[in-house]
Amino acid sequence: MNKRHNLIIGLIICLTIISLGLFGANPNLINLGFENGNFNGWTGYTRVYSTDVPTYNTPWIQVLLPNSRRQVIMTDTTAYDPTVGNLLKIIPKGYKYSARLGDVIRSADVTQGNNMGFRCWQQKLQYKLAVDSTNSLLIMKFACVLQYASDHSTLVEPRFKLTLYDSSGNEINTCTNYDVYSSSNSVKGFQTYNSTNSLYSIAPQIQWRDWTTVGADLSAYKGQTITLEFMSTDCTGRFHFGYAYFVADYQPMKISTDFCGSSDTAKLTAPTGFESYRWRDVNTHKIVNTDTTLSTLAVPMIGKDSVIYHCIMRSATGCIDSLSTTILKYKPVASFTAKMVGSCTADSVQFSNLATTNRGKLTYLWDYGDGTTDTISSKVHLHHYNTSGHHKVTLTVYNPPSTCSIDTVKDVESIDVDLVGLKADQDSICIGSSTGKLRANGAWTYEWSTNPGTFNLDSIKSGLSAGTYWVKGYDSTHNCTSNKHYTTISEESEWMDSIQGHNWFCSGDSTKLYASGWYVNMNKQTGIAKTPLTYQWSNGALTDTINTNKAGTYTVIATDKWGCSRTSSYNVKEKVLPLINFTVSPNTINSKRNLVSCSINQEPSVLYNWTFGDNTGVSTGNSVIHYYSQNLPSALYTIALKDSDTVYGCTNSGTTSILLEPFVPNVFTPNGDEHNDYFMPNYEMDVYDRYGILLYSGTKESNGWDGSYKGQRLEPDTYFYIIHYTDYNNQKQTIKGYITLIR
């Protein structure tokens, strides 16, 4: 039957979810649950329908999906709907997608005023479903919201409707159908949210229903194609809205049973999607479950061979369905025998299937242990092997309609003496070792040259030294025997490893060590490199080359592909750098007192190179004297010493600074004899007479004062000067004083 609830609901958001795949994909139900993330298989329609003046109505029009705001696939599984304060997830738990049907009123809609193209929308989605035994239970999850509008009559309000139609287009009379308006707020399952959105200020109350699951029993429509339809509408008056999210699922309308004879309990599972379940033992007429939300029931089966259970299922919309099932105890037994048939080169086995059960029909899966399987049901059959020897064969027995299965495993032999073989794990072993390993194959028992006349199942011989070995293969009765198969285990050629590189390094530097392997002959290195090798250094490095800046003994273990290893050690020393504690005297000079003495204590086998910061080249020796040019400007000059160890090449260096200050004489004799003819060349300087007359003004590029004024030689006298210069700290300095001119 149809149920119509008149609700006064602020906003009813109806969410319906259809999920596909719990019982395997049905080719007739492509994308029923939007599992492809699109609307494939669905058909969409929209129209505008108003009852307010001016009216503006359009017919239902099929639209291309997705359709703007009206039919949209939702993809964010973590998102919540903001319209109801983020209380409602837009995709329910366990699903990747849902479809939204309809939309909220937006600010652009309101600004359009009476333009009916922006309000009074109605939209629906349809899906045609071919009903069969695999999908006779249609599962739907939904939730609804319509905006509260007390000034409208019921039929004007926003609406959500879920409807099923038969193949003739007639509405199927089932309580699963759901039809709700926003003209009553008393319907079970709805919650109220008061929105603060200014667009809803006239009607801020939002009523919403969380995800709800219902199931529709379509057993009466098997063989028919029905239509599933979801519809949401805005109000037919002005700006009140409603929308929905949904998806759907299908199941067979039956109770599945998981029970085998060896178990003490049976597991019954009713179709999911109902709100409550009541399980009843038909034999005792007692309700056996206490938790009505469980669709699964564990039934004790000790001492029982057959029990009938009845399940009453109620959906969230009040629909009631019921199912019954009979639990039968199935006792399958898996058993088989195997024997070789044919000649000693036939490699064929005859299998006899001895499996039994107390009821039902058995099916089989053979795994022959050679990578092949078979579902043959014959009691006796042959299997030909392409490999000879032992085979782990498994027979799995299934006992439908129960879920029971049981298996048995046996070690089965086949023989083809031509397929018996022998091989070594490695061609060579380490010198003097007993690490060789041989593997035989293709027989049931083996006779080894290490213990002739003894037969056992051991197909592997280990702990062998270098030499030639043989093996013979037999079947279990010794009726079939292979030829002797020979192989040789060799010792590897003698080799050694070595470390090369400098066995010293200067303090603050490093040295590189190289590891390598070489074949030897008569205790001499042949020059032929042994590769490939792996290396393990005592410092943890795994490469053939290391850099080190620490003194000590370094050990490397070289290992070849057979696991044979050699060890070498190498002692590395650190050489101390030559001393650099030299002295310089004096630390301050001028252009007249311009001699500097530098010295350092001589060390054995050490050379010393001095530079003085004045571009005069290099001086050598542990004690040197240097004269600075009288024409150099006042500055800070760097004296650098680099000493070198002539044995190891270790070097050290250091620097110090001396200050060259300006020298200002108190007498000069500009008489043209080229001695002391100019006063303070290359300085910025002014010279005055006793009356304050400026006699000379020079720059750093000037030759100095020659004792003249305007081209006329001045008489001997005392004159006043002011000198400006920049010191080594880039600071401006001034020197004032008197100079005596003598002719």
XYZ file of C-alpha atoms in Angstrom:
743
model
C 0.000 0.000 0.000
C 1.035 3.629 -0.453
C 1.706 5.771 2.592
C 1.389 9.541 2.391
C 2.512 11.538 5.392
C 1.565 15.208 5.728
C 4.532 16.863 7.367
C 5.251 20.449 8.447
C 8.995 20.133 7.993
C 11.549 22.910 7.794
C 13.643 21.067 5.215
C 13.345 17.381 4.425
C 16.410 15.992 2.686
C 15.614 12.558 1.293
C 18.604 10.331 0.710
C 18.151 7.018 -1.065
C 21.105 4.738 -1.641
C 21.300 1.825 -4.014
C 24.447 -0.278 -3.719
C 25.344 -3.062 -6.133
C 27.473 -6.090 -5.612
C 26.729 -7.914 -2.343
C 25.688 -11.021 -4.252
C 27.656 -10.571 -7.485
C 26.947 -8.345 -10.453
C 23.785 -8.963 -12.467
C 24.312 -8.019 -16.138
C 20.717 -6.746 -16.272
C 21.372 -4.243 -13.452
C 24.235 -2.150 -14.781
C 25.122 0.794 -12.486
C 22.000 0.394 -10.331
C 23.970 1.763 -7.359
C 25.969 4.385 -9.331
C 29.011 2.181 -8.744
C 30.511 3.478 -12.008
C 30.398 7.036 -10.684
C 27.909 8.171 -13.359
C 24.228 7.939 -14.429
C 24.626 5.114 -16.963
C 21.401 3.055 -16.971
C 19.337 5.871 -15.424
C 16.935 8.317 -17.110
C 16.349 11.852 -15.831
C 13.378 14.227 -16.179
C 12.680 17.798 -15.037
C 9.803 20.277 -15.195
C 8.610 23.551 -13.667
C 5.191 23.438 -11.979
C 3.621 26.364 -10.098
C 0.266 27.135 -8.540
C 1.167 30.686 -7.507
C 0.268 33.704 -9.655
C 1.610 34.123 -12.241
C 1.622 30.394 -13.026
C 4.360 28.954 -15.185
C 4.182 25.246 -16.036
C 6.195 23.001 -18.391
C 5.761 19.299 -19.254
C 8.172 16.628 -18.045
C 11.259 16.784 -20.278
C 13.934 14.088 -20.477
C 17.347 15.624 -19.760
C 20.930 14.641 -20.386
C 22.533 13.420 -17.138
C 24.102 14.841 -15.095
C 21.825 17.883 -15.314
C 23.379 20.969 -13.766
C 22.098 21.330 -10.188
C 19.140 18.964 -10.429
C 20.697 15.505 -10.987
C 24.295 15.248 -9.766
C 26.668 12.406 -8.770
C 28.295 12.979 -5.356
C 31.873 11.674 -4.975
C 33.313 12.940 -1.664
C 32.791 10.168 0.902
C 33.935 12.463 3.744
C 31.586 15.400 3.001
C 28.530 16.494 5.019
C 25.526 18.538 3.891
C 25.907 22.160 5.121
C 22.158 22.894 4.778
C 21.472 20.959 7.991
C 24.588 22.061 9.864
C 26.854 19.273 8.543
C 24.867 16.652 10.438
C 24.120 14.503 7.384
C 26.720 12.706 5.231
C 26.082 13.103 1.508
C 27.281 9.503 0.877
C 26.408 6.820 3.442
C 28.929 4.478 5.009
C 30.080 1.654 2.756
C 29.438 3.418 -0.572
C 31.644 5.389 -2.970
C 28.943 7.446 -4.695
C 25.393 8.720 -4.353
C 23.057 10.722 -6.606
C 21.609 14.057 -5.533
C 18.102 14.860 -6.802
C 17.182 18.569 -6.582
C 18.961 21.504 -4.966
C 18.635 24.302 -2.406
C 17.434 27.824 -3.202
C 20.431 30.034 -3.995
C 20.826 33.812 -3.943
C 20.633 33.995 -7.751
C 17.249 32.252 -7.609
C 15.890 34.841 -5.168
C 17.077 37.817 -7.234
C 15.093 36.519 -10.219
C 11.870 37.353 -8.343
C 8.823 35.981 -10.180
C 10.864 34.416 -13.002
C 9.455 30.888 -12.767
C 12.497 29.452 -14.536
C 14.362 29.870 -11.261
C 11.841 28.254 -8.867
C 9.151 25.584 -8.547
C 11.417 22.871 -9.994
C 10.492 19.203 -9.983
C 12.922 16.431 -10.948
C 12.962 12.638 -11.038
C 15.188 9.675 -11.920
C 14.016 6.301 -13.274
C 15.652 2.885 -13.600
C 14.175 -0.178 -15.356
C 14.868 -3.427 -13.509
C 14.356 -6.936 -14.948
C 13.322 -9.011 -11.919
C 14.684 -12.548 -11.469
C 15.625 -14.826 -8.573
C 18.921 -12.999 -7.989
C 17.408 -9.537 -7.448
C 13.909 -10.158 -6.124
C 14.721 -8.081 -3.030
C 15.365 -4.411 -3.896
C 17.239 -2.547 -1.139
C 16.962 1.269 -0.944
C 18.476 3.735 1.525
C 17.052 7.229 1.688
C 16.530 10.415 3.719
C 14.298 13.484 3.030
C 14.187 17.264 3.664
C 11.629 19.948 2.717
C 11.715 23.573 3.822
C 9.123 24.632 6.402
C 6.396 26.927 4.983
C 3.306 27.174 7.170
C 1.560 29.603 4.800
C 1.154 26.893 2.088
C -1.434 24.150 1.828
C -0.258 20.533 1.802
C -0.247 19.985 -1.958
C 1.781 23.154 -2.503
C 4.623 22.064 -0.205
C 7.997 20.574 -1.234
C 7.755 16.842 -1.684
C 9.755 13.612 -1.894
C 8.341 10.477 -3.484
C 9.666 6.933 -3.982
C 7.546 4.791 -6.327
C 7.690 1.383 -8.052
C 5.786 0.773 -11.331
C 4.968 -2.537 -13.033
C 5.684 -3.294 -16.691
C 2.374 -1.624 -17.704
C 3.281 1.606 -15.929
C 0.860 1.033 -13.042
C 1.973 1.921 -9.539
C 2.835 -1.226 -7.586
C 0.783 -1.316 -4.420
C 3.559 -1.837 -1.857
C 4.289 -0.180 1.444
C 7.821 0.400 0.216
C 6.483 3.354 -1.785
C 7.102 6.572 0.103
C 5.376 9.934 -0.430
C 5.915 12.835 1.978
C 5.048 16.589 1.971
C 6.298 19.326 4.282
C 2.890 20.002 5.856
C 3.311 17.972 9.058
C 6.287 17.716 11.414
C 5.087 14.644 13.268
C 6.360 11.890 10.947
C 8.630 9.397 12.696
C 12.315 9.620 11.845
C 12.635 13.356 11.109
C 14.840 15.842 12.969
C 14.714 19.652 13.130
C 17.556 22.036 12.293
C 17.179 25.832 12.611
C 19.207 27.414 9.823
C 21.027 30.731 10.222
C 21.292 31.211 6.454
C 19.807 34.612 5.554
C 18.228 33.110 2.414
C 15.984 31.019 4.686
C 15.140 33.812 7.146
C 11.426 33.677 6.279
C 11.359 29.900 6.830
C 14.513 28.966 8.794
C 13.273 25.652 10.166
C 14.805 22.604 8.392
C 13.404 19.103 8.950
C 15.647 16.247 7.785
C 15.612 12.485 7.848
C 18.910 10.586 8.162
C 19.777 7.635 5.933
C 16.945 5.124 6.029
C 16.974 1.608 4.556
C 13.909 -0.145 3.105
C 13.502 -3.378 1.172
C 10.925 -4.194 -1.522
C 9.961 -7.852 -2.117
C 9.600 -8.213 -5.902
C 9.164 -11.991 -5.932
C 5.679 -11.626 -7.462
C 7.198 -9.765 -10.445
C 9.848 -12.287 -11.531
C 10.132 -12.263 -15.300
C 8.790 -8.696 -15.525
C 10.556 -5.361 -15.939
C 9.578 -2.852 -13.284
C 10.491 0.835 -12.999
C 12.078 2.393 -9.930
C 11.409 6.145 -9.623
C 12.665 8.809 -7.231
C 11.164 12.307 -7.332
C 11.842 15.508 -5.377
C 10.084 18.871 -5.824
C 10.306 22.470 -4.717
C 7.085 23.990 -3.451
C 4.655 25.083 -6.182
C 4.325 28.485 -4.542
C 7.559 30.426 -4.257
C 10.998 29.650 -2.891
C 10.757 26.592 -0.592
C 12.843 23.641 -1.713
C 13.527 19.931 -1.306
C 16.242 17.584 -2.607
C 17.564 14.042 -2.164
C 20.680 11.849 -2.316
C 20.266 8.144 -3.184
C 21.629 4.805 -4.532
C 20.196 1.123 -4.458
C 21.098 -2.560 -4.079
C 19.598 -5.945 -4.832
C 19.653 -9.372 -3.181
C 17.916 -12.711 -3.678
C 14.837 -12.968 -1.474
C 16.028 -15.910 0.595
C 17.813 -16.878 3.802
C 21.345 -18.143 3.206
C 22.649 -20.944 5.422
C 26.261 -21.596 6.390
C 26.429 -24.992 8.076
C 28.352 -28.241 7.771
C 28.071 -31.492 9.680
C 31.312 -31.012 11.607
C 30.145 -27.702 13.109
C 28.159 -27.194 16.332
C 26.285 -24.150 15.009
C 24.587 -23.039 11.822
C 24.779 -19.451 10.559
C 21.589 -18.031 9.039
C 21.669 -14.736 7.121
C 18.487 -12.911 6.089
C 18.503 -10.206 3.395
C 19.972 -6.960 4.715
C 18.227 -3.590 4.557
C 15.394 -4.071 7.033
C 14.994 -2.138 10.265
C 14.213 -5.140 12.486
C 14.321 -8.949 12.411
C 12.430 -11.544 14.472
C 13.716 -15.114 14.268
C 11.439 -18.000 15.322
C 12.091 -21.709 15.769
C 9.156 -23.331 13.938
C 9.509 -26.547 15.948
C 9.243 -24.814 19.350
C 7.366 -21.669 18.181
C 9.784 -19.573 20.273
C 11.378 -16.238 19.329
C 15.111 -17.003 19.575
C 16.815 -13.633 19.056
C 17.089 -10.735 21.490
C 18.829 -8.174 19.226
C 16.271 -7.229 16.559
C 18.808 -5.258 14.480
C 20.777 -8.385 13.482
C 20.171 -9.954 10.085
C 22.424 -12.910 11.039
C 21.592 -15.632 13.569
C 23.787 -18.410 15.022
C 21.726 -21.569 15.623
C 22.980 -24.412 17.908
C 22.898 -27.750 16.055
C 24.258 -30.244 18.588
C 22.165 -33.412 18.364
C 20.028 -32.001 15.539
C 19.837 -33.121 11.930
C 17.050 -30.870 10.604
C 15.583 -27.578 11.949
C 13.168 -25.006 10.423
C 13.501 -21.273 11.174
C 11.175 -18.400 10.261
C 12.277 -14.724 9.975
C 9.914 -11.713 10.071
C 11.519 -8.576 8.581
C 10.181 -5.038 9.062
C 11.418 -2.074 6.995
C 11.736 1.530 8.189
C 8.513 2.410 6.346
C 6.559 -0.328 8.129
C 6.680 -2.985 5.373
C 6.697 -6.562 6.680
C 8.154 -9.577 4.830
C 8.846 -13.082 6.025
C 11.014 -16.025 4.964
C 11.531 -19.574 6.159
C 14.466 -21.942 5.804
C 15.171 -25.536 6.706
C 18.608 -26.317 8.140
C 19.833 -29.729 7.060
C 23.020 -31.310 8.341
C 25.362 -32.207 5.485
C 28.272 -34.593 6.145
C 30.541 -34.788 3.092
C 33.663 -36.980 3.252
C 36.617 -36.504 0.893
C 38.632 -39.603 -0.001
C 40.511 -41.030 -2.977
C 43.134 -43.595 -3.976
C 45.853 -43.367 -6.622
C 48.095 -45.862 -8.423
C 50.547 -45.711 -11.301
C 49.542 -47.443 -14.521
C 51.352 -48.269 -17.754
C 55.080 -48.656 -18.437
C 58.028 -47.161 -16.591
C 57.899 -44.209 -18.976
C 54.102 -43.710 -19.007
C 54.063 -41.203 -16.111
C 50.298 -41.806 -15.673
C 48.242 -42.206 -12.493
C 44.770 -43.692 -12.044
C 42.649 -41.862 -9.461
C 39.594 -43.421 -7.764
C 37.145 -40.971 -6.170
C 35.739 -42.408 -2.903
C 33.995 -39.232 -1.645
C 30.555 -39.628 0.023
C 27.820 -37.532 1.668
C 24.671 -38.167 3.672
C 22.502 -35.963 1.427
C 22.669 -33.859 -1.707
C 24.959 -34.167 -4.708
C 28.713 -33.676 -4.617
C 30.927 -31.626 -6.913
C 34.707 -31.928 -7.033
C 37.887 -29.966 -7.591
C 41.108 -31.913 -8.208
C 44.478 -30.203 -7.772
C 47.109 -32.596 -9.151
C 50.099 -30.802 -7.655
C 51.610 -30.027 -11.053
C 49.852 -26.713 -11.674
C 46.760 -28.301 -13.266
C 43.235 -28.724 -11.865
C 40.072 -30.533 -12.951
C 36.385 -30.735 -11.945
C 35.866 -34.228 -13.364
C 33.073 -36.158 -11.622
C 33.957 -39.686 -12.809
C 34.631 -42.191 -10.084
C 37.776 -43.403 -11.889
C 39.984 -41.333 -14.212
C 43.588 -41.049 -15.457
C 45.949 -38.099 -15.195
C 49.205 -37.846 -17.153
C 52.090 -35.964 -15.532
C 54.777 -34.116 -17.416
C 57.095 -34.334 -14.409
C 58.068 -37.539 -12.644
C 58.248 -38.162 -8.882
C 56.215 -36.927 -5.891
C 53.026 -34.868 -6.296
C 50.872 -33.281 -3.555
C 47.331 -34.037 -4.779
C 44.299 -32.332 -3.199
C 40.665 -33.378 -3.655
C 38.128 -30.751 -2.513
C 34.515 -31.909 -2.193
C 31.547 -29.476 -2.301
C 28.071 -30.418 -1.070
C 25.444 -27.978 -2.483
C 23.007 -26.503 -1.717
C 24.900 -26.225 1.573
C 28.101 -24.212 1.825
C 29.953 -27.285 3.071
C 33.285 -28.267 1.595
C 36.049 -30.589 2.738
C 39.350 -31.644 1.256
C 42.014 -34.311 1.592
C 45.670 -34.251 0.540
C 47.879 -37.194 -0.463
C 51.448 -37.648 -1.680
C 51.087 -39.379 -5.050
C 53.878 -40.863 -7.199
C 54.269 -41.023 -10.950
C 57.242 -42.416 -12.821
C 58.999 -41.804 -16.082
C 62.558 -43.031 -15.638
C 63.671 -40.847 -18.529
C 62.675 -37.779 -16.488
C 64.817 -38.665 -13.447
C 67.539 -36.046 -13.080
C 70.299 -34.654 -10.891
C 71.696 -31.155 -10.526
C 73.934 -29.204 -8.160
C 72.829 -26.066 -6.360
C 76.122 -24.465 -7.471
C 78.879 -25.498 -9.846
C 81.739 -24.694 -7.465
C 82.321 -24.659 -3.730
C 84.943 -22.999 -1.564
C 88.385 -24.580 -1.370
C 88.503 -27.276 1.315
C 84.824 -26.898 2.229
C 81.956 -29.416 2.383
C 79.112 -27.160 1.347
C 78.056 -28.855 -1.874
C 74.379 -29.721 -2.324
C 72.792 -32.000 -4.949
C 69.102 -32.333 -5.821
C 67.602 -35.390 -7.475
C 64.120 -35.415 -8.969
C 61.644 -37.585 -10.821
C 61.549 -40.742 -8.629
C 59.895 -42.086 -5.481
C 63.097 -43.343 -3.806
C 66.774 -42.749 -4.551
C 70.105 -44.582 -4.301
C 73.115 -42.270 -3.869
C 76.788 -42.945 -4.616
C 77.560 -41.734 -1.090
C 75.751 -44.798 0.306
C 75.181 -47.366 -2.465
C 72.684 -50.111 -1.780
C 70.575 -47.871 0.459
C 67.217 -46.550 -0.764
C 65.285 -43.668 0.797
C 62.959 -40.784 0.012
C 65.748 -38.235 0.421
C 66.034 -36.352 -2.872
C 68.617 -33.892 -1.491
C 72.207 -34.553 -0.455
C 74.124 -31.782 1.299
C 77.445 -31.362 3.110
C 79.368 -32.626 0.084
C 83.001 -31.880 -0.735
C 84.396 -31.559 -4.251
C 84.029 -34.685 -6.367
C 81.866 -36.653 -8.811
C 78.555 -38.135 -7.604
C 75.744 -40.254 -9.066
C 72.140 -41.095 -8.205
C 69.609 -43.708 -9.376
C 65.824 -43.293 -9.145
C 63.220 -45.994 -8.361
C 59.464 -46.238 -8.069
C 57.932 -47.389 -4.765
C 57.965 -51.065 -5.830
C 61.419 -50.944 -7.470
C 59.875 -52.244 -10.662
C 61.093 -49.139 -12.478
C 64.742 -48.023 -12.252
C 66.531 -45.156 -13.943
C 70.086 -45.056 -15.207
C 72.806 -43.506 -13.066
C 72.921 -39.746 -13.361
C 76.314 -38.109 -12.734
C 77.369 -34.625 -11.786
C 80.574 -33.026 -10.529
C 81.101 -30.515 -7.759
C 84.287 -28.494 -8.306
C 86.396 -26.357 -6.020
C 86.825 -22.792 -7.126
C 90.238 -21.516 -8.235
C 92.539 -20.057 -5.607
C 92.186 -16.314 -5.180
C 93.035 -13.524 -2.783
C 91.799 -10.085 -1.953
C 93.823 -6.955 -1.310
C 93.540 -3.336 -0.222
C 95.335 -0.577 -2.090
C 95.657 3.157 -1.513
C 97.714 5.590 0.607
C 98.330 4.230 4.085
C 98.474 7.735 5.523
C 96.642 11.016 5.318
C 97.349 14.555 6.485
C 95.366 15.871 9.448
C 92.139 17.429 8.214
C 92.253 15.431 4.970
C 91.285 11.843 4.045
C 92.574 8.892 2.050
C 90.849 6.490 -0.337
C 91.166 2.705 0.014
C 90.400 0.260 -2.806
C 89.461 -3.414 -2.318
C 89.777 -5.986 -5.098
C 90.130 -9.708 -5.721
C 92.737 -11.535 -7.826
C 93.339 -15.085 -8.939
C 96.674 -16.539 -7.779
C 99.037 -19.148 -9.179
C 101.825 -20.722 -7.129
C 101.122 -18.207 -4.344
C 101.532 -15.291 -6.728
C 98.952 -12.835 -7.911
C 98.186 -13.515 -11.568
C 96.901 -10.052 -12.445
C 93.548 -11.511 -13.459
C 90.781 -9.813 -11.504
C 88.155 -11.964 -9.806
C 84.595 -10.683 -10.258
C 81.930 -10.342 -9.124
C 82.696 -9.826 -5.461
C 80.815 -8.188 -2.627
C 82.598 -6.329 0.158
C 82.065 -5.764 3.865
C 84.384 -3.221 5.513
C 85.040 -3.015 9.231
C 83.505 0.481 9.222
C 80.231 -0.903 7.786
C 80.728 0.145 4.152
C 79.552 -2.277 1.451
C 81.375 -0.818 -1.567
C 84.756 -1.673 -3.083
C 86.059 1.835 -2.288
C 85.955 3.848 0.930
C 87.189 7.289 2.036
C 88.428 7.638 5.592
C 89.745 10.483 7.756
C 90.433 8.357 10.828
C 93.635 6.483 11.627
C 93.465 2.781 12.413
C 93.389 -0.700 10.936
C 90.761 -1.315 8.252
C 89.553 -4.816 7.410
C 87.557 -5.878 4.369
C 85.842 -9.214 3.703
C 85.455 -10.034 0.010
C 82.840 -12.680 -0.876
C 82.222 -14.328 -4.243
C 78.970 -15.698 -5.680
C 79.555 -19.085 -4.028
C 79.828 -17.541 -0.578
C 83.597 -18.029 -0.386
C 85.390 -15.152 1.316
C 88.823 -13.674 1.912
C 89.889 -11.103 4.489
C 92.519 -8.358 4.229
C 93.638 -5.638 6.636
C 95.326 -2.293 6.051
C 96.795 0.100 8.621
C 96.219 3.803 8.016
C 98.122 6.553 9.868
C 97.352 10.223 10.366
C 100.249 12.618 9.689
C 100.374 15.779 11.819
C 100.620 19.048 9.879
C 103.790 21.189 10.131
C 103.701 23.849 12.829
C 102.608 27.333 11.848
C 103.406 29.373 15.011
C 105.667 32.033 13.454
C 106.621 35.504 14.793
C 106.726 38.932 13.068
C 108.503 42.049 14.397
C 107.645 44.878 14.491
C 103.871 44.883 13.972
C 103.746 48.575 12.992
C 106.049 50.270 10.439
C 106.193 53.349 8.229
C 107.865 54.274 4.958
C 111.125 55.202 6.748
C 111.175 52.412 9.297
C 110.002 49.773 6.792
C 111.831 46.572 7.828
C 109.954 43.458 9.070
C 111.612 40.343 10.509
C 109.728 36.983 10.264
C 110.816 33.641 11.777
C 109.631 30.136 12.745
C 111.392 27.196 14.363
C 112.726 24.898 11.640
C 111.191 21.405 11.482
C 112.853 18.524 9.633
C 111.886 18.111 5.963
C 109.682 21.221 5.974
C 109.812 24.046 3.424
C 108.569 27.575 4.206
C 107.078 30.070 1.726
C 106.345 33.656 2.791
C 104.260 36.355 1.109
C 103.892 39.897 2.447
C 100.758 41.325 0.841
C 102.639 43.859 -1.295
C 102.927 41.791 -4.519
C 106.681 41.361 -4.131
C 106.696 37.577 -4.642
C 107.623 34.676 -2.349
C 110.454 34.419 0.149
C 111.710 31.084 1.485
C 113.396 29.901 4.650
C 112.453 29.693 8.273
C 113.774 33.230 8.942
C 113.371 36.144 6.509
C 113.637 39.973 6.479
C 111.370 42.032 4.259
C 111.442 45.741 3.323
C 108.215 47.488 2.366
C 108.454 50.162 -0.339
C 108.463 53.787 0.820
C 105.851 54.564 -1.824
C 103.216 52.166 -0.449
C 100.067 53.769 0.938
C 99.182 53.471 4.556
C 97.307 50.192 5.024
C 97.101 46.874 6.836
C 99.276 44.274 5.042
C 98.881 40.498 5.417
C 101.933 38.304 5.937
C 101.161 34.681 5.020
C 103.226 31.547 5.663
C 102.678 28.203 3.929
C 104.838 25.325 5.124
C 105.071 21.979 3.343
C 106.169 18.546 4.517
C 108.475 17.287 1.734
C 107.991 13.638 2.767
C 104.180 13.328 2.848
C 103.133 16.554 1.157
C 101.140 17.767 4.163
C 100.788 21.538 4.197
C 99.769 24.123 6.750
C 99.291 27.868 6.521
C 98.756 30.910 8.700
C 98.577 34.677 8.463
C 99.165 37.787 10.501
C 98.929 41.519 9.738
C 101.206 44.536 10.088
C 100.229 48.198 9.945
C 102.025 50.580 7.570
C 101.440 54.119 8.861
C 102.159 57.402 7.044
C 105.630 58.977 7.727
C 105.639 62.805 7.863
C 109.112 64.432 7.960
C 109.638 67.796 9.733
C 112.228 69.093 7.198
C 112.551 68.872 3.434
C 115.078 70.421 0.972
C 113.565 71.199 -2.432
C 116.880 72.239 -4.045
C 116.654 70.105 -7.210
C 119.206 67.455 -6.239
C 116.489 64.747 -6.455
C 116.792 64.053 -2.768
C 113.976 65.106 -0.501
C 112.698 67.534 -3.165
C 108.979 66.856 -2.519
C 106.960 66.866 0.664
C 104.353 64.030 1.105
C 103.655 62.827 -2.441
C 100.452 60.768 -3.022
C 98.555 62.336 -0.150
C 95.600 64.664 0.060
C 97.268 67.699 1.702
C 97.006 71.483 2.151
C 100.011 73.739 3.040
C 99.666 77.254 4.568
C 102.125 80.045 5.396
C 102.161 81.851 8.708
C 99.546 84.271 7.397
C 97.061 81.532 6.512
C 97.557 81.761 2.772
C 96.978 78.394 1.017
C 100.230 77.662 -0.761
C 99.537 74.090 -1.976
C 96.601 71.684 -2.266
C 97.324 68.087 -3.437
C 95.536 64.776 -3.966
C 96.554 61.136 -3.714
C 97.691 61.356 -7.337
C 99.916 64.411 -6.702
C 103.734 64.338 -6.591
C 103.814 66.332 -3.346
C 104.728 69.978 -2.483
C 107.920 71.227 -4.156
C 108.350 74.354 -1.942
C 106.901 76.832 -4.454
C 103.844 79.054 -4.672
C 102.384 80.002 -8.027
C 105.599 78.873 -9.717
C 107.865 80.954 -7.457
C 110.318 79.335 -5.082
C 109.605 80.199 -1.459
C 112.194 81.255 1.038
C 113.319 78.912 3.793
C 110.786 79.039 6.578
C 108.352 76.955 8.633
C 104.949 76.160 7.128
C 101.703 74.586 8.426
C 100.183 71.457 6.797
C 96.944 69.448 7.052
C 97.042 65.853 5.660
C 93.898 63.714 5.049
C 93.992 59.925 4.437
C 91.907 56.760 4.863
C 93.281 54.146 7.266
C 93.086 50.319 7.048
C 89.656 50.351 8.744
C 88.359 52.654 5.998
C 88.145 55.492 8.491
C 89.021 59.127 7.571
C 92.103 60.396 9.444
C 93.780 63.873 9.672
C 97.398 64.808 10.519
C 98.353 68.441 11.312
C 101.818 69.841 11.845
C 104.735 72.076 10.719
C 107.288 71.464 8.019
C 110.592 73.412 7.732
C 111.762 74.276 4.238
C 115.583 74.455 3.889
C 117.526 75.370 0.789
